[in-house]
Coordinates of C-alpha atoms in Angstrom, one line a residue:
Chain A
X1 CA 140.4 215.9 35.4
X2 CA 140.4 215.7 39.4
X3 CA 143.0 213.1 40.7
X4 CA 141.6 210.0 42.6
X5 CA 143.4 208.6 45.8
X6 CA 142.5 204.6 46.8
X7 CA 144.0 202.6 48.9
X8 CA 146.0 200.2 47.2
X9 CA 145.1 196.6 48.2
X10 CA 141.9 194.9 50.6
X11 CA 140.6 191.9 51.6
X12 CA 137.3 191.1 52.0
X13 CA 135.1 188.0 53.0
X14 CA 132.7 185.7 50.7
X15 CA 129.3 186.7 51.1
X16 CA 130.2 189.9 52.9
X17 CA 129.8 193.3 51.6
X18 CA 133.0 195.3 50.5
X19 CA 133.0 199.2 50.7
X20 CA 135.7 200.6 48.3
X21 CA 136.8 204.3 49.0
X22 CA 137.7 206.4 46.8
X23 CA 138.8 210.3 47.2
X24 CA 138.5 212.7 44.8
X25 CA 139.3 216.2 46.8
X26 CA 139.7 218.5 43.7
X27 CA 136.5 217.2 41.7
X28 CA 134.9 220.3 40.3
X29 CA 130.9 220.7 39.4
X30 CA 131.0 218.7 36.0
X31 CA 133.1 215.6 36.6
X32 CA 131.6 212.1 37.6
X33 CA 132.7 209.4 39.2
X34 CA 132.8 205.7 37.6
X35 CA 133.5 203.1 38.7
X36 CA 135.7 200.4 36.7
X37 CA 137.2 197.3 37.0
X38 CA 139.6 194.7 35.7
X39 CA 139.7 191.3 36.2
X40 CA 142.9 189.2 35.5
X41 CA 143.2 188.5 31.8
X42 CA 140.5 190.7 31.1
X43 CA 139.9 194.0 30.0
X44 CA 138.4 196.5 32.4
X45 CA 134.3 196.6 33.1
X46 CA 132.4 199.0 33.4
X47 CA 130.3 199.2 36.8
X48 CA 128.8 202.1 37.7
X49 CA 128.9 206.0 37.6
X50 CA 126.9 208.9 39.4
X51 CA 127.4 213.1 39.3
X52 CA 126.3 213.9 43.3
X53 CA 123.0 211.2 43.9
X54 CA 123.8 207.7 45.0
X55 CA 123.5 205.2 42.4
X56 CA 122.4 201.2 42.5
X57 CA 122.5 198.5 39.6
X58 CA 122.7 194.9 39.5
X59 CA 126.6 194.9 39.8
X60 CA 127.1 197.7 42.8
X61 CA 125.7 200.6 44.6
X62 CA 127.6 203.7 44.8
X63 CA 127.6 206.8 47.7
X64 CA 129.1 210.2 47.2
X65 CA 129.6 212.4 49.7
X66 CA 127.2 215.6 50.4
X67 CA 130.5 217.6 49.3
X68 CA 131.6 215.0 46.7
X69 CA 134.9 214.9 47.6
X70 CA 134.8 211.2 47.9
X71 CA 133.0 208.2 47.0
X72 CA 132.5 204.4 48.1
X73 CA 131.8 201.7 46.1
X74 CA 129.8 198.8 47.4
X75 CA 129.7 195.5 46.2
X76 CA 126.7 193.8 48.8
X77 CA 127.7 190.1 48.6
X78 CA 131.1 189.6 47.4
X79 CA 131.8 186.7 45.5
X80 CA 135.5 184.8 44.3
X81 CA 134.9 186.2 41.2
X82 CA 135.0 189.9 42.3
X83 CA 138.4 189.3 43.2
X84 CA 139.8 192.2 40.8
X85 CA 141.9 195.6 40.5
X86 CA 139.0 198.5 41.2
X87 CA 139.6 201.9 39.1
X88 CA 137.8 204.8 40.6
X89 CA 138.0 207.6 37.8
X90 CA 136.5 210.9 37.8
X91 CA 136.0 212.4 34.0
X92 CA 135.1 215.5 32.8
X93 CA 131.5 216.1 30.9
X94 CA 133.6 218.2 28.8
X95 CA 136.4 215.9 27.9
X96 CA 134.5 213.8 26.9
X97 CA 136.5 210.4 26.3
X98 CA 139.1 210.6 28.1
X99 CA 139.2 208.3 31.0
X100 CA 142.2 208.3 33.3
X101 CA 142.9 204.9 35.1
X102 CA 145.3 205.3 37.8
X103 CA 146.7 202.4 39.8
X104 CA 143.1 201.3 41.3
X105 CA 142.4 199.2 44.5
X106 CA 143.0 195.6 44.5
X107 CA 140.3 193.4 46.2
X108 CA 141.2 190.2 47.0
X109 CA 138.2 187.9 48.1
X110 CA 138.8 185.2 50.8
X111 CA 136.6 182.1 50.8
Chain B
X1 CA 131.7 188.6 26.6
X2 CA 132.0 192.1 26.4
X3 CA 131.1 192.1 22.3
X4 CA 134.6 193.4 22.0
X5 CA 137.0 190.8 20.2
X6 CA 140.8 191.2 19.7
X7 CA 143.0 188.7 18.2
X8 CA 145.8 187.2 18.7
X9 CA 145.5 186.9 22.5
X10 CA 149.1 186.6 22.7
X11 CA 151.6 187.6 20.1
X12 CA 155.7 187.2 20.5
X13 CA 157.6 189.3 18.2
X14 CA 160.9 190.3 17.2
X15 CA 162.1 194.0 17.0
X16 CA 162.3 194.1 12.6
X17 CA 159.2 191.8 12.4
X18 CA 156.4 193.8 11.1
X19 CA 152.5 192.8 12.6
X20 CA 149.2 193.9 13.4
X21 CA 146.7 193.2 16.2
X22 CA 142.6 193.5 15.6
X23 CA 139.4 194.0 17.2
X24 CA 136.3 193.8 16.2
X25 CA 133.2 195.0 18.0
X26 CA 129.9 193.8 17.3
X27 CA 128.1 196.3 19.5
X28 CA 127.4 198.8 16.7
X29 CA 129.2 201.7 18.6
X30 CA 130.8 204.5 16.8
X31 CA 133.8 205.2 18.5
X32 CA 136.8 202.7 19.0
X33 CA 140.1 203.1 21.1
X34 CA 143.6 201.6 21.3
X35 CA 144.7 201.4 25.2
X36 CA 148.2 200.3 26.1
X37 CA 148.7 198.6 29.8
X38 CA 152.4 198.1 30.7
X39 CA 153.6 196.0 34.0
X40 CA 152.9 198.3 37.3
X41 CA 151.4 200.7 35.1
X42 CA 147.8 202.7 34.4
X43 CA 146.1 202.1 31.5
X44 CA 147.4 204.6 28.8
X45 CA 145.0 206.0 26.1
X46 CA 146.7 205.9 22.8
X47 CA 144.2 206.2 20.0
X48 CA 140.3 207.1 19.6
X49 CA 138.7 206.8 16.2
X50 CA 134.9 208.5 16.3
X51 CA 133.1 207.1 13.1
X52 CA 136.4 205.7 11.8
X53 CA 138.2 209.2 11.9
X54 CA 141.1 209.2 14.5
X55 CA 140.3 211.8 16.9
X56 CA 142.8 211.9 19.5
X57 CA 147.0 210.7 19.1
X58 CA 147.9 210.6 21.9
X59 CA 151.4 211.3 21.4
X60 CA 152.7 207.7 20.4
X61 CA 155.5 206.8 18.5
X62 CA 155.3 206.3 14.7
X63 CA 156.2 202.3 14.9
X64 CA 152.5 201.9 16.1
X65 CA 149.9 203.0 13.3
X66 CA 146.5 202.6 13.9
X67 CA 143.8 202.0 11.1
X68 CA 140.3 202.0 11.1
X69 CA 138.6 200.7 8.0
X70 CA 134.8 200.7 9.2
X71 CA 133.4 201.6 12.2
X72 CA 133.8 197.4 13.6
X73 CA 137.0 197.1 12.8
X74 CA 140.2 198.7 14.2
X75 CA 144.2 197.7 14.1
X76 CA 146.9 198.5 15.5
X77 CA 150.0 197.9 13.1
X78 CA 153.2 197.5 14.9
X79 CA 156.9 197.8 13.0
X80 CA 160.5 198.1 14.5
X81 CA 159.1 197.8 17.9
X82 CA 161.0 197.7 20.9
X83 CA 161.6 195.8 24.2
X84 CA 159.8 198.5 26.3
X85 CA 157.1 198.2 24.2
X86 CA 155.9 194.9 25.4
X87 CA 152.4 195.2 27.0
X88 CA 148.7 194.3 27.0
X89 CA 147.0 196.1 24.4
X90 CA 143.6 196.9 24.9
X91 CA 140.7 198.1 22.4
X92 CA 137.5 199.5 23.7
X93 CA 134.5 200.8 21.9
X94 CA 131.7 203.4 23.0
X95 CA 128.0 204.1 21.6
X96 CA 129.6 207.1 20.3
X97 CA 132.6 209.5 21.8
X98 CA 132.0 210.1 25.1
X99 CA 129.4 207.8 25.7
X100 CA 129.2 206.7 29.5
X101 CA 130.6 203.5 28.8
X102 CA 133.6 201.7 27.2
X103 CA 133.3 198.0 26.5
X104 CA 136.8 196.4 26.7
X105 CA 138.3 193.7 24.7
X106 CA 140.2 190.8 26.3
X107 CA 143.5 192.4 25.2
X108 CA 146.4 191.5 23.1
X109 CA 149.5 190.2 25.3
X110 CA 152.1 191.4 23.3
X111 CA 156.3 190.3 23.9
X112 CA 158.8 192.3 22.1
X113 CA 162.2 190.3 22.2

């Protein structure tokens, strides 16, 4: 599975939106990008995923690039409670349960 | 509430005590796993069970034996553990292996003295 590069730690605002980026250079035709993440105390959550179209649910919206070598994950009003660790993993169709957590992006949200 | 339960939330043991840790999901999935999450470390996959048959070892010691009676129920037996082996353990279940999404327990904070 294609390696995934974020940046280790951001702050973000209450109320504001917070745009996670994620890159995944070496992502090949059949791998997707999902979105997890892990609250403390918790186990991880799953939030979103998408192939090469955008993607929107209740919890996020997510935008991959034309080329798909990188993603961002938007989270439109950012609560206290979205203060978490952010795992952006790309998995192979093929290999089919493996997911690979790497160290993830932890988002600290400031009242 | 994730549907995922694992008990004990914290468990304290000493290196000849013998224990297990459980998880129940109540989700009706098919497949199960056993993740281990060390201190400044990713989340490592170390079992899967798909319709209680262990699919994937991944190369874990023999002191931790995983069991999988019915497709709710999985646990992780734990004998002669070591100090380095202190972690949270974390069980996840999928609609079936492979499935889009896994649905995390709360985790099992384990300390091996």
């Amino acid at each position: 599975d294609a390696k995934t590069t974020q940046p280790p730690s951001m702050d973000c605002a209450e109320g504001r939106a917070a745009n996670l980026p994620c890159n995944h250079s070496t992502i090949s035709g059949n791998e997707y990008v999902y979105w997890y993440r892990q609250i403390h105390s918790q186990g991880p959550q799953y939030i979103i995923h998408g192939l090469k179209n955008n993607e929107t649910n209740e919890m996020a919206s997510l935008i991959i690039t034309e080329d798909r070598k990188s993603s961002t994950l938007i989270l439109p009003h950012a609560t206290l409670r979205d203060t978490a660790v952010y795992y952006c993993i790309v998995r192979s169709s093929t290999n089919d349960y493996k997911l690979s957590f790497g160290a993830g992006t932890t988002v600290t949200v400031r009242a | 509430e994730t549907g995922v339960t694992q008990t004990p939330r914290h468990l304290v043991m000493g290196m000849t005590n013998k224990k297990s840790l459980k998880c129940e999901q109540h989700l009706g999935h098919n497949a199960m796993y056993w993740y281990k999450q060390s201190a400044k470390k990713p989340l490592e996959l170390m079992f899967v069970y798909s319709l209680e048959e262990r699919v994937e070892n991944n190369s874990v010691p023999s002191r931790f034996s995983p069991e999988c009676p019915n497709s709710s129920h999985l646990f992780l037996h734990l004998h002669t553990l070591q100090p380095e082996d202190s972690a949270l353990y974390l069980c996840a279940s999928s609609q079936e292996q492979g499935a889009e999404k896994l649905f995390f327990g709360s985790g099992t904070q384990l300390s091996v003295l």
